[in-house]
């Protein structure tokens, strides 16, 4: 390892500064440890995907319960059937809650293992970057990027993407209720997904700029704290306060701009989902009046539509964290403006 480090340092001295920094950690810690950690996390995600499958199957219990209540219990007025169905759906909900908690705990542990697997590389980078003439704004960036990725991996974001493959299953169920209901749900799902793509396109630059300005603000604050005595002795407190205020103001403006984008698109997606669910009820009512569907199908289709769109809505709600985590991975792996290339 020492020989490899010596060779790496020799090559670094002969290379330009940004290029030297970009290859530093990969030479210290081996070939792309971030990719290796991501692959290990992906293998662990297989178990989480199995739990997600069970959870999504159990999500059908609410729609099936309403279908049976409206089509069997109410016409027959059979309380024993109602009690049996209620007991079964209660057990299904309890099992679903247990598996949901287990999935969240597994994601938290996968994120922790991802972080732990990169600690040596991150620490080597933090210890070596100041010796390589890296800008102060970039010295703590690897640690911040790792924190962003770990936070996203342990949150609700991955569950949305694990649930999305089950959207076609819910759509097939809606088509089985009635083709008209299925086509309405298909169009609504396409509209929600299109809004997700629009969110990605519009919010990319705003999130990136806000993240950069936040890093600059944090570096300035850390520098002021470390050199507090010198700053006060030289009478530079007012000047540094003005600089920090300007940096903080720029960050707040960009953060508000990014937040406004997410808020507007998220609210639009929520309103669209409400319209689709109400439209599904209206479509079901039309089919009931036309004697082409039962009242149970009308209620069950609305519930099933909400279940189908839930992962997309969660993805929209966590898109800001996803963008930050993706940018962090990009900096950790490929580097950006002097950042590390892991």
Tab-separated table of C-alpha atoms in Angstrom, residues 51-230:
chain	number	residue	atom	x	y	z
A	51	UNK	CA	-40.548	-7.122	1.346
A	52	UNK	CA	-41.859	-4.461	-1.053
A	53	UNK	CA	-43.571	-7.161	-3.111
A	54	UNK	CA	-45.323	-8.554	-0.054
A	55	UNK	CA	-46.362	-5.041	1.031
A	56	UNK	CA	-47.816	-4.228	-2.391
A	57	UNK	CA	-49.765	-7.474	-2.487
A	58	UNK	CA	-51.176	-6.708	0.948
A	59	UNK	CA	-52.148	-3.231	-0.292
A	60	UNK	CA	-54.801	-4.925	-2.409
A	61	UNK	CA	-56.640	-5.961	0.744
A	62	UNK	CA	-58.374	-2.580	1.178
A	63	UNK	CA	-59.818	-2.600	-2.335
A	64	UNK	CA	-60.873	-6.240	-2.073
A	65	UNK	CA	-62.480	-5.563	1.293
A	66	UNK	CA	-64.586	-2.688	-0.051
A	67	UNK	CA	-65.503	-4.737	-3.111
A	68	UNK	CA	-66.771	-7.609	-0.984
A	69	UNK	CA	-68.583	-5.356	1.476
A	70	UNK	CA	-70.523	-3.500	-1.208
A	71	UNK	CA	-71.194	-6.522	-3.420
A	72	UNK	CA	-71.774	-9.270	-0.842
A	73	UNK	CA	-72.320	-8.016	2.684
A	74	UNK	CA	-74.704	-5.112	2.039
A	75	UNK	CA	-77.010	-6.995	-0.378
A	76	UNK	CA	-77.131	-10.104	1.852
A	77	UNK	CA	-77.036	-8.190	5.190
A	78	UNK	CA	-74.889	-10.996	6.565
A	79	UNK	CA	-73.075	-9.825	9.702
A	80	UNK	CA	-71.028	-13.006	9.975
A	81	UNK	CA	-69.534	-12.365	6.548
A	82	UNK	CA	-68.811	-8.758	7.523
A	83	UNK	CA	-67.074	-9.885	10.723
A	84	UNK	CA	-64.972	-12.451	8.858
A	85	UNK	CA	-63.923	-9.984	6.158
A	86	UNK	CA	-63.101	-7.322	8.741
A	87	UNK	CA	-60.956	-9.747	10.706
A	88	UNK	CA	-59.040	-10.795	7.594
A	89	UNK	CA	-58.383	-7.240	6.458
A	90	UNK	CA	-57.272	-6.299	9.984
A	91	UNK	CA	-54.728	-9.115	9.963
A	92	UNK	CA	-53.579	-8.038	6.495
A	93	UNK	CA	-53.053	-4.465	7.690
A	94	UNK	CA	-51.074	-5.617	10.723
A	95	UNK	CA	-48.839	-7.815	8.589
A	96	UNK	CA	-48.398	-4.961	6.131
A	97	UNK	CA	-47.371	-2.597	8.923
A	98	UNK	CA	-44.862	-5.153	10.237
A	99	UNK	CA	-43.276	-5.643	6.826
A	100	UNK	CA	-43.236	-1.894	6.217
A	101	UNK	CA	-41.358	-1.328	9.477
A	102	UNK	CA	-38.936	-4.129	8.614
A	103	UNK	CA	-38.313	-2.592	5.201
A	104	UNK	CA	-37.503	0.798	6.731
A	105	UNK	CA	-35.143	-0.798	9.227
A	106	UNK	CA	-33.403	-2.738	6.467
A	107	UNK	CA	-32.935	0.435	4.416
A	108	UNK	CA	-31.418	2.223	7.406
A	109	UNK	CA	-28.926	-0.617	7.899
A	110	UNK	CA	-28.069	-0.780	4.193
A	111	UNK	CA	-27.367	2.957	4.213
A	112	UNK	CA	-25.214	2.576	7.319
A	113	UNK	CA	-23.203	-0.232	5.728
A	114	UNK	CA	-22.719	1.892	2.615
A	115	UNK	CA	-21.378	4.718	4.783
A	116	UNK	CA	-19.155	2.403	6.822
A	117	UNK	CA	-17.697	0.849	3.679
A	118	UNK	CA	-16.406	4.234	2.512
A	119	UNK	CA	-15.113	5.588	5.816
A	120	UNK	CA	-11.488	4.720	5.126
A	121	UNK	CA	-11.559	6.342	1.698
A	122	UNK	CA	-13.346	9.425	2.971
A	123	UNK	CA	-10.952	9.861	5.882
A	124	UNK	CA	-7.945	9.468	3.593
A	125	UNK	CA	-9.378	12.145	1.344
A	126	UNK	CA	-10.065	14.546	4.220
A	127	UNK	CA	-6.535	14.045	5.563
A	128	UNK	CA	-4.835	14.514	2.186
A	129	UNK	CA	-6.854	17.199	0.426
A	130	UNK	CA	-5.362	20.147	2.392
A	131	UNK	CA	-1.885	18.969	1.334
A	132	UNK	CA	-2.867	19.024	-2.336
A	133	UNK	CA	-3.862	22.682	-2.505
A	134	UNK	CA	-7.553	22.002	-2.872
A	135	UNK	CA	-9.879	24.961	-2.425
A	136	UNK	CA	-11.302	25.216	1.105
A	137	UNK	CA	-14.834	24.974	-0.261
A	138	UNK	CA	-14.077	21.410	-1.411
A	139	UNK	CA	-12.222	20.027	1.593
A	140	UNK	CA	-15.331	18.838	3.457
A	141	UNK	CA	-17.351	18.068	0.327
A	142	UNK	CA	-16.724	14.274	0.288
A	143	UNK	CA	-18.120	13.948	3.809
A	144	UNK	CA	-21.163	16.086	2.985
A	145	UNK	CA	-21.799	14.084	-0.169
A	146	UNK	CA	-21.641	10.817	1.742
A	147	UNK	CA	-24.084	12.154	4.323
A	148	UNK	CA	-26.527	13.136	1.583
A	149	UNK	CA	-26.385	9.717	-0.052
A	150	UNK	CA	-26.821	7.915	3.267
A	151	UNK	CA	-29.756	10.123	4.240
A	152	UNK	CA	-31.549	9.396	0.977
A	153	UNK	CA	-30.871	5.653	1.117
A	154	UNK	CA	-32.326	5.390	4.616
A	155	UNK	CA	-35.446	7.454	3.840
A	156	UNK	CA	-38.674	7.019	1.902
A	157	UNK	CA	-37.124	7.648	-1.517
A	158	UNK	CA	-35.936	4.087	-2.239
A	159	UNK	CA	-39.306	2.639	-1.185
A	160	UNK	CA	-41.030	4.661	-3.907
A	161	UNK	CA	-38.764	3.253	-6.605
A	162	UNK	CA	-39.149	-0.270	-5.216
A	163	UNK	CA	-42.939	0.116	-5.332
A	164	UNK	CA	-43.084	1.555	-8.865
A	165	UNK	CA	-42.690	-1.839	-10.623
A	166	UNK	CA	-46.002	-2.825	-9.012
A	167	UNK	CA	-47.933	0.007	-10.665
A	168	UNK	CA	-48.718	-2.203	-13.706
A	169	UNK	CA	-50.204	-4.810	-11.353
A	170	UNK	CA	-52.651	-2.240	-9.965
A	171	UNK	CA	-53.452	-1.045	-13.487
A	172	UNK	CA	-54.199	-4.616	-14.574
A	173	UNK	CA	-56.554	-4.904	-11.614
A	174	UNK	CA	-58.335	-1.741	-12.737
A	175	UNK	CA	-58.644	-3.110	-16.279
A	176	UNK	CA	-60.199	-6.252	-14.817
A	177	UNK	CA	-62.822	-4.110	-13.079
A	178	UNK	CA	-63.720	-2.513	-16.418
A	179	UNK	CA	-61.705	-1.465	-19.520
A	180	UNK	CA	-62.949	2.136	-19.263
A	181	UNK	CA	-61.710	2.342	-15.674
A	182	UNK	CA	-58.379	0.875	-16.748
A	183	UNK	CA	-57.867	3.374	-19.572
A	184	UNK	CA	-58.716	6.269	-17.251
A	185	UNK	CA	-56.154	5.031	-14.738
A	186	UNK	CA	-53.562	4.517	-17.470
A	187	UNK	CA	-53.926	8.080	-18.726
A	188	UNK	CA	-53.737	9.435	-15.183
A	189	UNK	CA	-50.598	7.438	-14.420
A	190	UNK	CA	-48.964	8.676	-17.621
A	191	UNK	CA	-49.797	12.268	-16.628
A	192	UNK	CA	-48.265	11.825	-13.166
A	193	UNK	CA	-45.106	10.227	-14.565
A	194	UNK	CA	-44.791	13.026	-17.132
A	195	UNK	CA	-44.989	15.535	-14.294
A	196	UNK	CA	-42.185	13.651	-12.542
A	197	UNK	CA	-39.975	14.007	-15.615
A	198	UNK	CA	-40.816	17.706	-15.802
A	199	UNK	CA	-39.832	18.052	-12.136
A	200	UNK	CA	-36.476	16.455	-12.877
A	201	UNK	CA	-35.788	18.751	-15.810
A	202	UNK	CA	-36.810	21.996	-14.122
A	203	UNK	CA	-35.308	21.394	-10.679
A	204	UNK	CA	-31.893	20.099	-11.725
A	205	UNK	CA	-30.085	23.432	-12.052
A	206	UNK	CA	-31.794	25.032	-9.051
A	207	UNK	CA	-30.828	22.158	-6.750
A	208	UNK	CA	-27.257	22.108	-8.003
A	209	UNK	CA	-26.790	25.844	-7.486
A	210	UNK	CA	-28.326	25.755	-4.005
A	211	UNK	CA	-26.039	22.884	-3.009
A	212	UNK	CA	-22.932	24.734	-4.194
A	213	UNK	CA	-23.884	27.937	-2.391
A	214	UNK	CA	-24.630	26.010	0.798
A	215	UNK	CA	-21.152	24.472	0.675
A	216	UNK	CA	-19.548	27.898	0.239
A	217	UNK	CA	-21.560	29.316	3.127
A	218	UNK	CA	-20.575	26.416	5.384
A	219	UNK	CA	-16.885	26.737	4.534
A	220	UNK	CA	-16.940	30.461	5.322
A	221	UNK	CA	-18.637	29.820	8.652
A	222	UNK	CA	-16.149	27.074	9.571
A	223	UNK	CA	-13.193	29.283	8.671
A	224	UNK	CA	-14.532	32.122	10.803
A	225	UNK	CA	-15.026	29.772	13.733
A	226	UNK	CA	-11.553	28.253	13.492
A	227	UNK	CA	-9.851	31.644	13.279
A	228	UNK	CA	-12.112	33.532	15.668
A	229	UNK	CA	-9.264	34.976	17.774
A	230	UNK	CA	-7.260	36.166	14.760
